[in-house]
Amino acid sequence: EKSWGSGGLFANRELGSVLLILFTQFFCVPFILICKNYDGSFEGFGNDLTNRGVVGYVMDLWPTPFDPYVWKMILSFMAFELFLMKAVPGEVFKATPTPSGHIPVYNANGVQCYVITIVALFALYHYDVFNPADVYDNMDKIISSLNIFALCFCSILTLKGLTFPSTADSGTNGSVIVDFFWGTELYPRILGFDVKQFTNCRFGLMFWQVGILCYAIKQYQMLGGHISSSMLVSVLVQSVYLFKFFYWETGYFCSMDIQHDRAGYYICWGCLVYVPSMYTVHTYFMVEHPVYLSLPTTIFCTALGIFFIWCNYDCDRQRQEFRATGGKALVWGAPPKYITAKYTTAEGKERTSLLLCSGWWSLSRHFHYIPEVAASFMWCVPGLFTTQHLMPYFYPVYLSILLADRAWRDDKRCADKYKHHWAAYCKKVPSKIIPGVV
């Protein structure tokens, strides 16, 4: 079916894919350079870019993607996480069957791997095997190198899906550009490793955690043995969020990213390049911009951030338990209201889904996006506000755009899948994201 990537903010997906591929090639590295060379000032970067010209700037200041030490760090981290994926025991988790009938099976060992990774990082630091501050010092080269790796990796995935796919949930979209951008396989595996579990979870999200800890260690060294309260709040709230993610990783395996988005540039390049850079840039900025918050402010920001994370988690837990019990689990202490939606698979088999209309899911169809954005604001706000330094707030703005696009695409997919049942659901839960607004 030529439907991958439909229902988003771009009406023409082929044109949108080309523009996004070209644009993102030069997007991530400048944010690191702005923090590193221009004190976080977009104006300073713009002036230098104007004076040197784009070509001159790239020739003079663009970080090399071929530093041997950087590649040693990247490949060592990848090898370690791949080893943990296989070696660390976990429960067998079977995700939702695909339209072709394939049942994805995972080794659910996310929390164990998360803890082992953090312990390993501090062990390497304690025994002087590796200085985590090197990640901060070489971050521009790391992102430049990951960009090369991701482009090659996505090209391999495109060809693999067209020639020897892992499952029947694969095929071309009729355009080389769209195939590369959206992917040619839903669940590719290479040498027994699930590609999306590695790129999305064990590299992208795990690097997010490792990266911010490395930044905190860099500040600890710079400030002579302590970190600022702003760094503490930012790292602590993000760490709670990331622990929640790996605790809930099996739920993520049933999310839109995994179940409906193919393994192409959109997902894989994003997790290999965009997540390590743009999901951590606010903390990267805070290294050389420490803010000493008062104790009450520190406690308030931390507590509020953790509350929003709990709220986001409880939304997902509520729906997951409702589905796991066939609609029998109580929701906010009462029997749930729901719609029984029937749909037909690609093979013509009739199946049923339960669409929850109670609890958090009575407020809007994607209410869980609100506390997720709010939590991201709370781990960025310790950087405070200045007219020159808006860098810490990129992530909440980006996340709002990402989740809005995802909400529109998810609604389009569900409307196509459930047809009149989805229309009935939308009547019961009319708001898409913000109750009573949109």
Coordinates of C-alpha atoms in Angstrom, one line a residue:
E1 CA 0.0 0.0 0.0
K2 CA 1.3 3.5 -0.8
S3 CA 0.1 5.0 2.4
W4 CA 3.3 5.2 4.6
G5 CA 3.6 8.6 6.0
S6 CA 0.2 9.9 5.0
G7 CA -1.9 12.2 7.2
G8 CA 0.8 14.5 8.4
L9 CA 1.4 18.3 8.2
F10 CA 2.9 18.0 4.6
A11 CA 0.2 17.4 2.0
N12 CA 2.8 16.2 -0.6
R13 CA 4.9 13.6 1.2
E14 CA 7.5 13.2 -1.6
L15 CA 8.3 16.9 -1.6
G16 CA 8.2 17.1 2.1
S17 CA 10.6 14.1 2.3
V18 CA 13.1 15.8 0.0
L19 CA 13.0 19.1 1.8
L20 CA 13.4 17.5 5.2
I21 CA 16.3 15.3 4.1
L22 CA 18.2 18.3 2.7
F23 CA 17.4 20.6 5.6
T24 CA 18.3 18.2 8.4
Q25 CA 21.7 17.5 6.9
F26 CA 22.9 20.8 8.2
F27 CA 20.6 21.3 11.2
C28 CA 22.0 19.5 14.2
V29 CA 25.7 20.4 14.2
P30 CA 25.1 24.2 14.2
F31 CA 23.2 24.0 17.5
I32 CA 26.3 22.3 19.2
L33 CA 28.6 24.9 17.5
I34 CA 26.4 27.8 18.7
C35 CA 26.8 26.5 22.3
K36 CA 30.4 25.7 21.9
N37 CA 31.7 28.7 19.9
Y38 CA 29.2 31.5 20.3
D39 CA 28.1 31.3 24.0
G40 CA 24.7 30.0 22.9
S41 CA 24.0 33.1 20.8
F42 CA 22.1 32.5 17.5
E43 CA 23.0 36.1 16.5
G44 CA 26.7 35.5 16.9
F45 CA 26.4 32.4 14.8
G46 CA 24.4 34.2 12.1
N47 CA 26.9 37.1 11.9
D48 CA 29.9 34.7 11.5
L49 CA 28.0 32.7 8.9
T50 CA 27.2 35.9 7.0
N51 CA 30.8 37.0 7.1
R52 CA 32.4 33.7 6.1
G53 CA 29.7 32.6 3.7
V54 CA 28.1 29.1 3.9
V55 CA 30.9 27.4 2.0
G56 CA 33.6 29.2 3.9
Y57 CA 32.0 28.4 7.2
V58 CA 31.8 24.7 6.4
M59 CA 35.4 24.6 5.2
D60 CA 36.7 26.5 8.2
L61 CA 34.6 25.3 11.2
W62 CA 32.5 22.3 10.3
P63 CA 33.7 19.4 12.6
T64 CA 35.3 16.4 10.9
P65 CA 33.3 13.2 10.8
F66 CA 36.5 11.1 10.6
D67 CA 38.1 11.5 14.0
P68 CA 39.4 8.0 15.1
Y69 CA 38.8 8.7 18.8
V70 CA 35.2 9.8 18.2
W71 CA 34.5 6.7 16.1
K72 CA 36.0 4.5 18.9
M73 CA 33.6 6.1 21.4
I74 CA 30.6 5.7 19.0
L75 CA 31.3 2.1 18.0
S76 CA 32.2 1.0 21.5
F77 CA 28.9 2.4 22.8
M78 CA 27.0 0.7 20.0
A79 CA 28.7 -2.7 20.6
F80 CA 28.1 -2.5 24.3
E81 CA 24.4 -1.8 23.9
L82 CA 24.0 -4.5 21.3
F83 CA 25.7 -6.9 23.7
L84 CA 23.3 -6.0 26.5
M85 CA 20.3 -6.4 24.2
K86 CA 21.2 -10.1 23.8
A87 CA 23.1 -11.0 26.9
V88 CA 21.0 -9.5 29.7
P89 CA 18.0 -11.7 30.5
G90 CA 14.5 -10.3 30.4
E91 CA 10.9 -11.4 29.9
V92 CA 9.7 -12.4 26.4
F93 CA 7.3 -9.7 25.2
K94 CA 5.0 -10.2 22.2
A95 CA 3.7 -7.1 20.7
T96 CA 0.5 -6.5 18.7
P97 CA 0.2 -8.5 15.5
T98 CA 0.9 -6.6 12.3
P99 CA -1.5 -6.4 9.3
S100 CA 0.3 -9.4 7.8
G101 CA -0.1 -11.5 10.9
H102 CA 3.6 -11.1 12.1
I103 CA 3.9 -11.0 15.9
P104 CA 7.0 -9.0 17.0
V105 CA 8.9 -10.6 19.9
Y106 CA 11.3 -8.7 22.1
N107 CA 13.6 -9.3 25.0
A108 CA 12.1 -6.9 27.6
N109 CA 15.3 -6.0 29.5
G110 CA 15.2 -2.3 29.2
V111 CA 15.5 -1.4 32.9
Q112 CA 18.3 -3.8 33.5
C113 CA 20.3 -2.4 30.5
Y114 CA 19.5 1.1 31.6
V115 CA 21.0 0.5 35.1
I116 CA 24.0 -1.5 33.8
T117 CA 24.8 1.3 31.3
I118 CA 24.8 4.0 34.0
V119 CA 26.9 1.9 36.4
A120 CA 29.3 1.1 33.6
L121 CA 29.8 4.8 32.7
F122 CA 30.6 5.7 36.3
A123 CA 32.9 2.7 36.7
L124 CA 34.9 3.7 33.7
Y125 CA 35.1 7.2 35.1
H126 CA 36.0 6.1 38.6
Y127 CA 38.8 3.8 37.4
D128 CA 40.2 6.4 34.9
V129 CA 39.4 4.2 31.9
F130 CA 37.4 6.9 30.2
N131 CA 36.6 10.5 30.9
P132 CA 32.9 11.2 30.2
A133 CA 33.7 14.9 29.7
D134 CA 35.2 13.8 26.4
V135 CA 31.7 13.4 25.1
Y136 CA 31.0 17.1 25.8
D137 CA 34.3 18.2 24.3
N138 CA 33.8 16.2 21.1
M139 CA 30.0 16.4 20.7
D140 CA 30.2 18.4 17.5
K141 CA 32.4 15.6 15.9
I142 CA 30.2 12.9 17.4
I143 CA 27.1 14.3 15.7
S144 CA 29.0 14.9 12.4
S145 CA 30.2 11.3 12.5
L146 CA 26.7 9.9 13.4
N147 CA 25.3 11.8 10.5
I148 CA 27.5 9.8 8.1
F149 CA 26.8 6.6 9.9
A150 CA 23.0 7.1 9.9
L151 CA 22.9 8.1 6.2
C152 CA 24.8 4.9 5.2
F153 CA 22.7 2.8 7.6
C154 CA 19.4 4.1 6.3
S155 CA 20.6 3.4 2.7
I156 CA 21.3 -0.2 3.7
L157 CA 17.9 -0.5 5.3
T158 CA 16.2 0.8 2.2
L159 CA 17.9 -1.8 0.0
K160 CA 17.4 -4.6 2.5
G161 CA 13.6 -4.0 2.7
L162 CA 13.3 -4.1 -1.1
T163 CA 15.5 -7.2 -1.6
F164 CA 15.3 -9.4 1.5
P165 CA 12.8 -8.1 4.0
S166 CA 12.5 -9.7 7.5
T167 CA 8.7 -9.9 7.4
A168 CA 5.9 -9.4 4.9
D169 CA 5.2 -5.9 6.3
S170 CA 7.5 -4.4 3.7
G171 CA 7.7 -3.1 0.2
T172 CA 8.1 0.0 -1.9
N173 CA 6.0 3.1 -1.8
G174 CA 6.6 3.8 -5.5
S175 CA 9.3 6.4 -5.0
V176 CA 13.0 6.1 -4.1
I177 CA 12.8 9.3 -2.1
V178 CA 9.8 8.2 0.0
D179 CA 11.2 4.7 0.4
F180 CA 14.4 6.2 1.9
F181 CA 12.6 8.6 4.1
W182 CA 9.7 6.5 5.4
G183 CA 11.5 3.1 5.1
T184 CA 10.8 -0.1 3.3
E185 CA 10.3 -2.4 6.3
L186 CA 8.1 -2.2 9.5
Y187 CA 10.2 -4.7 11.6
P188 CA 13.6 -5.2 10.0
R189 CA 16.1 -7.4 11.8
I190 CA 19.9 -7.6 11.1
L191 CA 21.8 -10.6 12.5
G192 CA 18.9 -11.3 14.9
F193 CA 18.8 -7.7 16.3
D194 CA 15.6 -5.7 16.0
V195 CA 16.7 -2.5 14.2
K196 CA 14.1 -0.2 15.8
Q197 CA 14.6 -1.5 19.3
F198 CA 18.3 -0.7 18.9
T199 CA 18.1 2.7 17.1
N200 CA 15.1 4.1 19.0
C201 CA 15.7 2.7 22.5
R202 CA 19.1 1.3 23.1
F203 CA 21.1 3.9 21.1
G204 CA 19.0 7.1 20.9
L205 CA 17.3 7.1 24.3
M206 CA 20.2 5.4 26.0
F207 CA 22.6 8.0 24.6
W208 CA 20.2 10.7 25.8
Q209 CA 20.8 9.4 29.4
V210 CA 24.5 8.9 29.0
G211 CA 25.0 12.2 27.3
I212 CA 23.4 14.4 30.0
L213 CA 25.4 12.5 32.6
C214 CA 28.6 13.2 30.7
Y215 CA 27.6 16.9 30.5
A216 CA 27.1 17.0 34.3
I217 CA 30.5 15.4 34.8
K218 CA 32.0 18.1 32.6
Q219 CA 30.5 20.8 34.6
Y220 CA 31.6 19.1 37.8
Q221 CA 35.2 19.2 36.6
M222 CA 34.9 22.8 35.3
L223 CA 33.4 24.1 38.6
G224 CA 36.0 22.4 40.7
G225 CA 34.0 19.6 42.3
H226 CA 30.3 20.6 42.2
I227 CA 27.4 21.1 39.7
S228 CA 24.9 23.9 39.6
S229 CA 21.4 23.5 40.9
S230 CA 20.1 24.1 37.4
M231 CA 22.1 21.2 36.1
L232 CA 20.9 19.0 39.0
V233 CA 17.3 19.7 38.3
S234 CA 17.6 19.2 34.5
V235 CA 19.5 15.9 34.7
L236 CA 17.4 14.6 37.6
V237 CA 14.0 15.2 35.9
Q238 CA 15.3 13.9 32.6
S239 CA 16.7 10.8 34.3
V240 CA 13.3 10.1 35.9
Y241 CA 11.7 10.5 32.5
L242 CA 14.2 8.1 30.9
F243 CA 13.9 5.5 33.6
K244 CA 10.1 5.7 33.1
F245 CA 10.7 5.1 29.4
F246 CA 12.7 2.0 29.9
Y247 CA 10.3 0.7 32.6
W248 CA 7.5 1.2 30.1
E249 CA 9.5 0.1 27.1
T250 CA 7.1 -2.8 26.3
G251 CA 4.4 -0.2 26.0
Y252 CA 6.6 1.8 23.5
F253 CA 6.8 -1.4 21.4
C254 CA 3.0 -1.0 20.9
S255 CA 3.3 2.8 20.0
M256 CA 3.0 4.5 16.7
D257 CA 6.8 4.8 16.3
I258 CA 7.2 1.1 16.4
Q259 CA 3.9 -0.3 15.1
H260 CA 3.1 2.1 12.2
D261 CA 6.3 4.0 11.2
R262 CA 8.7 2.0 9.0
A263 CA 12.4 1.9 9.7
G264 CA 13.6 4.7 7.4
Y265 CA 15.3 8.1 7.6
Y266 CA 12.4 9.6 9.5
I267 CA 12.8 7.2 12.4
C268 CA 16.4 5.9 12.3
W269 CA 18.3 9.0 11.3
G270 CA 16.2 10.8 14.0
C271 CA 17.2 8.4 16.7
L272 CA 20.8 8.1 15.6
V273 CA 21.5 11.8 15.1
Y274 CA 18.7 14.0 16.1
V275 CA 18.0 12.5 19.5
P276 CA 21.7 12.5 20.7
S277 CA 22.0 16.2 19.7
M278 CA 18.7 18.0 19.9
Y279 CA 17.3 16.1 22.9
T280 CA 20.3 16.9 25.0
V281 CA 21.2 20.4 23.7
H282 CA 19.6 22.2 26.6
T283 CA 21.8 20.3 29.1
Y284 CA 24.8 20.8 26.8
F285 CA 24.1 24.6 27.0
M286 CA 23.8 24.5 30.8
V287 CA 27.4 23.2 31.2
E288 CA 28.9 26.6 30.7
H289 CA 25.8 28.6 31.8
P290 CA 25.3 27.4 35.4
V291 CA 22.3 28.9 37.3
Y292 CA 22.1 28.7 41.1
L293 CA 18.5 28.4 41.9
S294 CA 17.1 28.8 45.4
L295 CA 16.3 25.7 47.4
P296 CA 12.5 26.2 47.2
T297 CA 12.8 26.8 43.4
T298 CA 15.0 23.7 43.0
I299 CA 12.5 21.5 44.9
F300 CA 9.5 23.0 43.0
C301 CA 10.9 22.5 39.5
T302 CA 12.0 19.0 40.3
A303 CA 8.7 18.0 42.0
L304 CA 6.6 19.5 39.2
G305 CA 8.6 17.9 36.5
I306 CA 8.3 14.5 38.2
F307 CA 4.5 15.0 38.5
F308 CA 4.2 15.7 34.8
I309 CA 6.2 12.5 34.1
W310 CA 3.9 10.5 36.4
C311 CA 0.9 12.0 34.6
N312 CA 2.2 11.0 31.2
Y313 CA 3.0 7.5 32.5
D314 CA -0.4 7.1 34.1
C315 CA -2.1 8.0 30.8
D316 CA -0.2 5.2 29.0
R317 CA -0.7 2.8 32.0
Q318 CA -4.4 3.4 32.1
R319 CA -4.9 2.5 28.4
Q320 CA -2.5 -0.4 28.5
E321 CA -4.3 -2.0 31.5
F322 CA -7.6 -1.4 29.9
R323 CA -6.6 -3.2 26.8
A324 CA -4.8 -6.0 28.6
T325 CA -7.9 -6.9 30.6
G326 CA -10.3 -6.7 27.7
G327 CA -12.0 -3.5 29.0
K328 CA -12.6 -4.9 32.5
A329 CA -10.1 -2.8 34.5
L330 CA -11.6 0.0 36.5
V331 CA -10.7 3.5 35.3
W332 CA -10.6 6.1 38.0
G333 CA -12.6 3.8 40.2
A334 CA -15.4 3.2 37.7
P335 CA -16.2 0.8 34.9
P336 CA -14.7 2.2 31.7
K337 CA -16.7 3.6 28.8
Y338 CA -15.4 2.5 25.4
I339 CA -16.3 1.8 21.8
T340 CA -15.8 -1.7 20.3
A341 CA -14.3 -1.0 16.9
K342 CA -14.1 -3.7 14.3
Y343 CA -11.6 -3.6 11.4
T344 CA -10.4 -5.8 8.6
T345 CA -6.7 -6.8 8.2
A346 CA -4.8 -6.9 4.9
E347 CA -5.7 -10.6 4.7
G348 CA -9.4 -9.9 5.0
K349 CA -9.6 -11.1 8.6
E350 CA -11.9 -9.3 11.0
R351 CA -10.5 -8.1 14.3
T352 CA -11.6 -5.9 17.2
S353 CA -10.0 -3.1 19.1
L354 CA -11.4 -1.3 22.2
L355 CA -11.3 2.5 22.1
L356 CA -11.2 3.9 25.7
C357 CA -13.4 6.9 26.4
S358 CA -12.9 7.2 30.2
G359 CA -10.2 8.6 32.5
W360 CA -7.5 10.6 30.9
W361 CA -8.8 9.4 27.5
S362 CA -12.1 11.1 28.0
L363 CA -10.3 14.5 28.1
S364 CA -8.9 14.3 24.6
R365 CA -7.7 11.7 22.1
H366 CA -4.0 12.5 22.7
F367 CA -4.1 14.1 26.2
H368 CA -0.9 12.3 27.2
Y369 CA 1.0 14.6 24.9
I370 CA 0.3 17.6 27.3
P371 CA 2.2 16.4 30.3
E372 CA 5.0 15.1 28.1
V373 CA 5.5 18.7 26.7
A374 CA 5.1 20.1 30.2
A375 CA 7.7 17.8 31.7
S376 CA 10.2 18.8 28.9
F377 CA 9.6 22.4 29.8
M378 CA 10.5 21.7 33.5
W379 CA 13.9 20.1 32.6
C380 CA 14.7 23.1 30.4
V381 CA 13.4 26.0 32.5
P382 CA 16.3 25.8 35.0
G383 CA 18.3 27.5 32.3
L384 CA 16.1 30.5 32.9
F385 CA 15.3 33.2 30.3
T386 CA 17.5 35.8 28.6
T387 CA 17.1 37.7 25.4
Q388 CA 20.2 36.1 23.9
H389 CA 19.9 32.6 25.4
L390 CA 16.8 30.9 24.1
M391 CA 18.7 27.7 23.4
P392 CA 17.3 25.7 26.4
Y393 CA 13.8 26.0 25.0
F394 CA 14.3 24.5 21.6
Y395 CA 13.3 21.0 22.8
P396 CA 9.8 21.8 24.2
V397 CA 9.0 23.8 21.0
Y398 CA 10.2 21.0 18.7
L399 CA 8.4 18.4 20.8
S400 CA 5.1 20.3 20.5
I401 CA 5.4 20.3 16.7
L402 CA 6.4 16.6 16.6
L403 CA 3.5 15.5 18.7
A404 CA 1.0 17.7 16.8
D405 CA 2.2 16.1 13.6
R406 CA 1.9 12.6 15.2
A407 CA -1.6 13.3 16.5
W408 CA -2.8 14.3 13.0
R409 CA -1.1 11.3 11.4
D410 CA -2.5 9.0 14.1
D411 CA -6.0 10.3 13.6
K412 CA -5.8 9.8 9.9
R413 CA -4.5 6.3 10.3
C414 CA -7.3 5.4 12.8
A415 CA -10.0 7.0 10.6
D416 CA -8.8 4.8 7.7
K417 CA -8.6 1.7 9.9
Y418 CA -11.8 2.0 12.0
K419 CA -13.9 4.0 9.7
H420 CA -17.4 4.8 11.2
H421 CA -16.2 3.4 14.6
W422 CA -13.6 6.2 14.7
A423 CA -16.2 8.8 13.8
A424 CA -18.3 7.6 16.7
Y425 CA -15.2 7.7 19.0
C426 CA -14.5 11.3 17.9
K427 CA -18.0 12.3 18.9
K428 CA -17.5 11.0 22.4
V429 CA -14.0 12.5 22.6
P430 CA -14.1 15.5 20.3
S431 CA -10.8 17.1 21.3
K432 CA -7.6 16.0 19.6
I433 CA -5.0 17.2 22.1
I434 CA -6.0 20.1 24.3
P435 CA -9.5 19.6 25.8
G436 CA -12.0 22.2 24.4
V437 CA -9.3 23.9 22.2
V438 CA -8.0 21.5 19.6

